[in-house]
CSV table of C-alpha atoms in Angstrom, one decimal:
chain,number,residue,atom,x,y,z
G,4,MET,CA,-24.0,53.1,12.2
G,5,SER,CA,-26.7,50.5,12.3
G,6,ILE,CA,-28.9,52.7,10.1
G,7,ALA,CA,-26.1,53.1,7.5
G,8,LEU,CA,-25.6,49.3,7.6
G,9,SER,CA,-29.3,48.6,7.0
G,10,GLY,CA,-29.2,50.9,4.0
G,11,LEU,CA,-26.1,49.2,2.6
G,12,LEU,CA,-27.6,45.7,3.0
G,13,SER,CA,-30.9,46.8,1.5
G,14,GLU,CA,-29.2,48.4,-1.5
G,15,GLN,CA,-27.0,45.4,-1.9
G,16,GLY,CA,-30.1,43.2,-2.1
G,17,ALA,CA,-31.8,45.6,-4.5
G,18,LEU,CA,-28.7,45.5,-6.7
G,19,GLY,CA,-28.8,41.7,-6.7
G,20,ILE,CA,-32.4,41.9,-7.9
G,21,THR,CA,-31.4,44.3,-10.7
G,22,THR,CA,-28.5,42.1,-11.7
G,23,ASN,CA,-30.9,39.1,-11.9
G,24,ASN,CA,-33.3,41.1,-14.1
G,25,VAL,CA,-30.4,41.9,-16.5
G,26,ALA,CA,-29.2,38.3,-16.5
G,27,ASN,CA,-32.7,37.0,-17.4
G,28,ALA,CA,-33.5,39.7,-19.9
G,29,ASN,CA,-33.8,37.1,-22.7
G,30,THR,CA,-35.1,34.2,-20.6
G,31,PRO,CA,-38.5,33.0,-21.9
G,32,GLY,CA,-41.3,33.5,-19.4
G,33,TYR,CA,-39.2,35.5,-17.0
G,34,SER,CA,-41.0,38.4,-15.2
G,35,ARG,CA,-39.1,41.4,-14.1
G,36,GLN,CA,-38.7,41.8,-10.3
G,37,ARG,CA,-38.4,44.8,-8.1
G,38,PRO,CA,-37.4,45.2,-4.5
G,39,VAL,CA,-39.9,46.1,-1.8
G,40,LEU,CA,-38.2,48.4,0.7
G,41,ILE,CA,-39.9,49.4,3.9
G,42,GLU,CA,-39.0,51.4,6.9
G,43,GLY,CA,-37.4,49.5,9.7
G,44,ASN,CA,-39.1,49.1,13.1
G,45,PRO,CA,-38.6,52.2,15.2
G,46,VAL,CA,-36.5,52.1,18.3
G,47,LEU,CA,-38.1,53.6,21.5
G,48,GLU,CA,-35.7,55.2,23.9
G,49,GLY,CA,-37.5,56.9,26.8
G,50,SER,CA,-40.0,59.3,25.3
G,51,LEU,CA,-38.2,59.5,22.0
G,52,THR,CA,-38.7,57.3,18.9
G,53,PHE,CA,-35.8,56.8,16.5
G,54,GLY,CA,-35.9,55.3,13.0
G,55,SER,CA,-33.9,52.1,12.4
G,56,GLY,CA,-33.2,52.5,8.7
G,57,VAL,CA,-34.6,50.5,5.8
G,58,VAL,CA,-35.3,46.8,5.3
G,59,LEU,CA,-35.6,44.8,2.1
G,60,ALA,CA,-39.0,43.3,2.9
G,61,ASN,CA,-39.7,41.3,-0.2
G,62,VAL,CA,-39.2,40.8,-3.9
G,63,GLN,CA,-42.1,41.5,-6.1
G,64,SER,CA,-42.6,40.1,-9.6
G,65,LEU,CA,-44.2,42.4,-12.1
G,66,ARG,CA,-46.9,40.9,-14.2
G,67,ASP,CA,-49.9,42.0,-16.3
G,68,PRO,CA,-52.7,39.4,-15.9
G,69,ILE,CA,-54.7,40.9,-18.7
G,70,LEU,CA,-51.7,40.8,-21.0
G,71,GLU,CA,-50.9,37.2,-20.0
G,72,LEU,CA,-54.6,36.2,-20.8
G,73,ARG,CA,-54.4,37.9,-24.2
G,74,LEU,CA,-51.1,36.3,-25.0
G,75,ASN,CA,-52.6,32.8,-24.1
G,76,ASP,CA,-55.6,33.5,-26.4
G,77,GLU,CA,-53.3,34.6,-29.3
G,78,THR,CA,-51.1,31.5,-28.7
G,79,GLN,CA,-54.1,29.2,-29.0
G,80,GLN,CA,-55.3,30.9,-32.2
G,81,HIS,CA,-51.9,30.9,-33.8
G,82,SER,CA,-51.3,27.2,-32.9
G,83,GLN,CA,-54.7,26.2,-34.4
G,84,LEU,CA,-54.1,28.0,-37.6
G,85,ASP,CA,-50.5,26.8,-37.9
G,86,THR,CA,-51.7,23.1,-37.5
G,87,MET,CA,-54.5,23.6,-40.0
G,88,VAL,CA,-52.2,25.3,-42.6
G,89,SER,CA,-49.6,22.5,-42.2
G,90,ALA,CA,-52.2,19.8,-42.8
G,91,MET,CA,-53.8,21.6,-45.8
G,92,GLN,CA,-50.4,22.1,-47.4
G,93,GLN,CA,-49.6,18.4,-47.2
G,94,ILE,CA,-53.0,17.6,-48.7
G,95,GLU,CA,-52.5,20.2,-51.4
G,96,VAL,CA,-49.4,18.4,-52.6
G,97,MET,CA,-51.5,15.3,-53.2
G,98,PHE,CA,-53.7,17.1,-55.6
G,99,SER,CA,-51.2,19.2,-57.5
G,100,GLY,CA,-47.6,19.6,-58.5
G,101,SER,CA,-46.8,16.7,-60.8
G,102,ASN,CA,-47.9,15.3,-64.2
G,103,GLY,CA,-49.3,12.3,-62.4
G,104,ASP,CA,-51.5,14.1,-59.9
G,105,LEU,CA,-55.3,13.6,-59.8
G,106,GLY,CA,-56.1,17.0,-61.4
G,107,THR,CA,-53.9,16.3,-64.4
G,108,GLN,CA,-55.2,12.8,-64.9
G,109,ILE,CA,-58.8,14.0,-64.8
G,110,THR,CA,-58.0,16.7,-67.4
G,111,ASN,CA,-56.3,14.1,-69.6
G,112,PHE,CA,-59.3,11.9,-69.4
G,113,PHE,CA,-61.7,14.6,-70.5
G,114,ASN,CA,-59.3,15.6,-73.3
G,115,SER,CA,-59.3,12.0,-74.5
G,116,LEU,CA,-63.1,12.0,-74.5
G,117,GLN,CA,-63.1,15.1,-76.6
G,118,GLN,CA,-60.8,13.6,-79.1
G,119,LEU,CA,-63.0,10.5,-79.3
G,120,SER,CA,-66.1,12.5,-79.8
G,121,GLY,CA,-64.4,14.1,-82.9
G,122,ASN,CA,-63.3,10.7,-84.3
G,123,ALA,CA,-65.5,8.0,-82.8
G,124,PRO,CA,-64.3,5.2,-85.2
G,125,SER,CA,-60.6,5.7,-84.3
G,126,LEU,CA,-59.2,2.7,-82.4
G,127,SER,CA,-56.3,4.8,-81.1
G,128,ALA,CA,-58.8,7.4,-79.7
G,129,ARG,CA,-60.8,4.6,-78.0
G,130,GLN,CA,-57.6,3.2,-76.5
G,131,GLY,CA,-56.6,6.7,-75.4
G,132,VAL,CA,-59.9,6.9,-73.4
G,133,LEU,CA,-59.4,3.5,-71.8
G,134,SER,CA,-55.8,4.4,-70.9
G,135,ALA,CA,-56.8,7.8,-69.5
G,136,ALA,CA,-59.6,6.2,-67.5
G,137,GLY,CA,-57.2,3.7,-66.0
G,138,ASN,CA,-54.8,6.5,-65.1
G,139,VAL,CA,-57.6,8.4,-63.4
G,140,ALA,CA,-58.6,5.3,-61.4
G,141,ASN,CA,-55.0,4.7,-60.3
G,142,SER,CA,-54.6,8.3,-59.4
G,143,PHE,CA,-57.8,8.2,-57.3
G,144,ARG,CA,-56.5,5.0,-55.5
G,145,THR,CA,-53.2,6.7,-54.8
G,146,THR,CA,-54.8,9.9,-53.5
G,147,VAL,CA,-57.1,7.9,-51.2
G,148,SER,CA,-54.2,5.9,-49.9
G,149,ASN,CA,-52.2,9.1,-49.3
G,150,LEU,CA,-55.2,10.7,-47.5
G,151,ARG,CA,-55.6,7.7,-45.3
G,152,ALA,CA,-51.9,7.9,-44.4
G,153,GLN,CA,-52.2,11.6,-43.7
G,154,ARG,CA,-55.2,10.8,-41.4
G,155,SER,CA,-53.2,8.2,-39.6
G,156,SER,CA,-50.3,10.6,-39.1
G,157,LEU,CA,-52.7,13.3,-37.7
G,158,ASP,CA,-54.3,10.7,-35.4
G,159,LEU,CA,-50.9,9.7,-34.2
G,160,GLY,CA,-50.1,13.4,-33.6
G,161,VAL,CA,-53.2,13.7,-31.5
G,162,GLY,CA,-52.2,10.8,-29.3
G,163,GLN,CA,-48.7,12.3,-28.8
G,164,THR,CA,-50.3,15.7,-28.0
G,165,VAL,CA,-52.5,14.1,-25.3
G,166,GLU,CA,-49.5,12.6,-23.7
G,167,GLN,CA,-47.8,16.0,-23.6
G,168,ILE,CA,-50.9,17.6,-22.2
G,169,ASN,CA,-51.0,15.2,-19.3
G,170,VAL,CA,-47.3,15.8,-18.5
G,171,VAL,CA,-47.8,19.6,-18.6
G,172,THR,CA,-51.0,19.6,-16.5
G,173,GLU,CA,-49.3,17.5,-13.8
G,174,GLN,CA,-46.4,19.9,-13.7
G,175,ILE,CA,-48.8,22.9,-13.4
G,176,ALA,CA,-50.7,21.2,-10.5
G,177,LYS,CA,-47.4,20.6,-8.6
G,178,LEU,CA,-46.4,24.3,-9.2
G,179,ASN,CA,-49.8,25.3,-7.9
G,180,GLN,CA,-49.1,23.5,-4.7
G,181,GLN,CA,-45.6,25.0,-4.3
G,182,ILE,CA,-46.7,28.6,-5.1
G,183,SER,CA,-49.6,28.4,-2.7
G,184,ALA,CA,-47.4,27.1,0.1
G,185,ILE,CA,-44.8,29.9,-0.5
G,186,GLU,CA,-47.2,32.7,-0.8
G,187,ASN,CA,-49.2,31.6,2.3
G,188,LEU,CA,-46.0,32.4,4.1
G,189,HIS,CA,-46.1,35.9,2.5
G,190,GLN,CA,-43.0,35.2,0.5
G,191,ASP,CA,-42.5,35.8,-3.3
G,192,ALA,CA,-42.9,32.7,-5.5
G,193,GLY,CA,-42.0,34.6,-8.6
G,194,THR,CA,-39.7,32.0,-10.1
G,195,PHE,CA,-42.3,29.2,-9.8
G,196,VAL,CA,-45.0,31.5,-11.1
G,197,ASP,CA,-42.9,32.2,-14.2
G,198,GLN,CA,-42.4,28.5,-14.7
G,199,ARG,CA,-46.2,28.0,-14.4
G,200,THR,CA,-46.9,30.8,-16.8
G,201,THR,CA,-44.6,29.2,-19.4
G,202,LEU,CA,-46.3,25.8,-19.0
G,203,VAL,CA,-49.7,27.4,-19.4
G,204,ARG,CA,-48.5,29.0,-22.6
G,205,GLN,CA,-47.2,25.6,-23.8
G,206,LEU,CA,-50.6,24.0,-22.9
G,207,SER,CA,-52.4,26.8,-24.9
G,208,GLU,CA,-50.4,25.7,-28.0
G,209,MET,CA,-51.8,22.1,-27.7
G,210,VAL,CA,-55.4,22.6,-26.6
G,211,ASP,CA,-58.0,25.5,-26.3
G,212,VAL,CA,-58.1,26.2,-22.5
G,213,SER,CA,-59.7,28.6,-20.1
G,214,VAL,CA,-57.6,29.7,-17.1
G,215,VAL,CA,-59.0,31.1,-13.8
G,216,LYS,CA,-56.8,32.3,-11.0
G,217,SER,CA,-58.0,31.8,-7.4
G,218,ASP,CA,-56.1,31.8,-4.1
G,219,ASN,CA,-52.6,31.7,-5.7
G,220,THR,CA,-53.5,28.7,-7.8
G,221,LEU,CA,-54.9,28.2,-11.3
G,222,THR,CA,-58.0,26.3,-12.4
G,223,ILE,CA,-57.7,25.2,-16.1
G,224,THR,CA,-60.5,23.7,-18.2
G,225,THR,CA,-60.8,22.9,-21.9
G,226,SER,CA,-63.2,24.8,-24.1
G,227,SER,CA,-65.5,21.8,-23.9
G,228,GLY,CA,-65.6,22.1,-20.1
G,229,TYR,CA,-63.3,19.3,-19.1
G,230,ALA,CA,-61.2,20.0,-16.1
G,231,LEU,CA,-57.4,19.8,-16.6
G,232,VAL,CA,-56.1,21.3,-13.4
G,233,ALA,CA,-57.8,22.3,-10.2
G,234,GLY,CA,-55.5,23.5,-7.4
G,235,ASP,CA,-52.9,20.8,-6.7
G,236,ARG,CA,-54.8,18.2,-8.7
G,237,SER,CA,-54.5,17.4,-12.4
G,238,PHE,CA,-56.9,15.3,-14.5
G,239,ALA,CA,-55.6,13.1,-17.3
G,240,VAL,CA,-57.1,13.3,-20.7
G,241,THR,CA,-57.4,10.9,-23.6
G,242,ASN,CA,-58.3,11.0,-27.3
G,243,GLN,CA,-61.6,9.6,-28.4
G,244,LEU,CA,-62.9,8.9,-31.9
G,245,ASP,CA,-66.5,9.9,-32.6
G,246,PRO,CA,-68.8,8.0,-35.1
G,247,SER,CA,-67.9,10.4,-37.8
G,248,GLY,CA,-64.2,9.7,-37.4
G,249,VAL,CA,-63.2,13.0,-35.7
G,250,GLN,CA,-60.7,12.9,-32.8
G,251,HIS,CA,-61.8,14.6,-29.5
G,252,ILE,CA,-59.7,15.2,-26.4
G,253,VAL,CA,-61.8,14.2,-23.3
G,254,SER,CA,-61.2,13.9,-19.6
């Protein structure tokens, strides 16, 4: 009877794991789990040994470290390209698209010069050149102002990204501590590992990082070598402007 009961309890636990997998099929970052069933401790009666059934020993999360690493790399590249394209599209609008854009005004200016070269004594042609030159100058000033505004917007975005990076790295460090404590007790920390994996992917969208796993924790550094997370410690970063005006994220 006890053997049958152990089988029922183990299968009930396994069914619960399967149900959890189905419920989280569309949950971002969730890793499928499977039950780890082992033979129960044998019972010794006299010179005979009897089996005691089956035991649900643990819950194992199924992950592919190589696939996760590849996914982080692809996330970084996609995020970098997406940011670059978005910025370039905004700049492109400044140089094209309307009758008052810089390209149109430059074309009008050279057309007015061509008209003047064919009729130098014409006062209207001369006035046309002066007017076109003024329009070009105004268009240059407007474009420069727009570019500066765009630069300020990008710099503000970098500052906001730095704040998000510091929040995420602090959360990853705390999860490192929790995961290490749980797995040192030989228990499954799958839920926390899933949360950490999701955070690492979010971090990859904001900054180019290198991730190394060791002793149930992650060590994360930037491509420039600055430490972001080491075990249960996180290191705050800030944005710094170099002499050429380029923003850098430093620790």
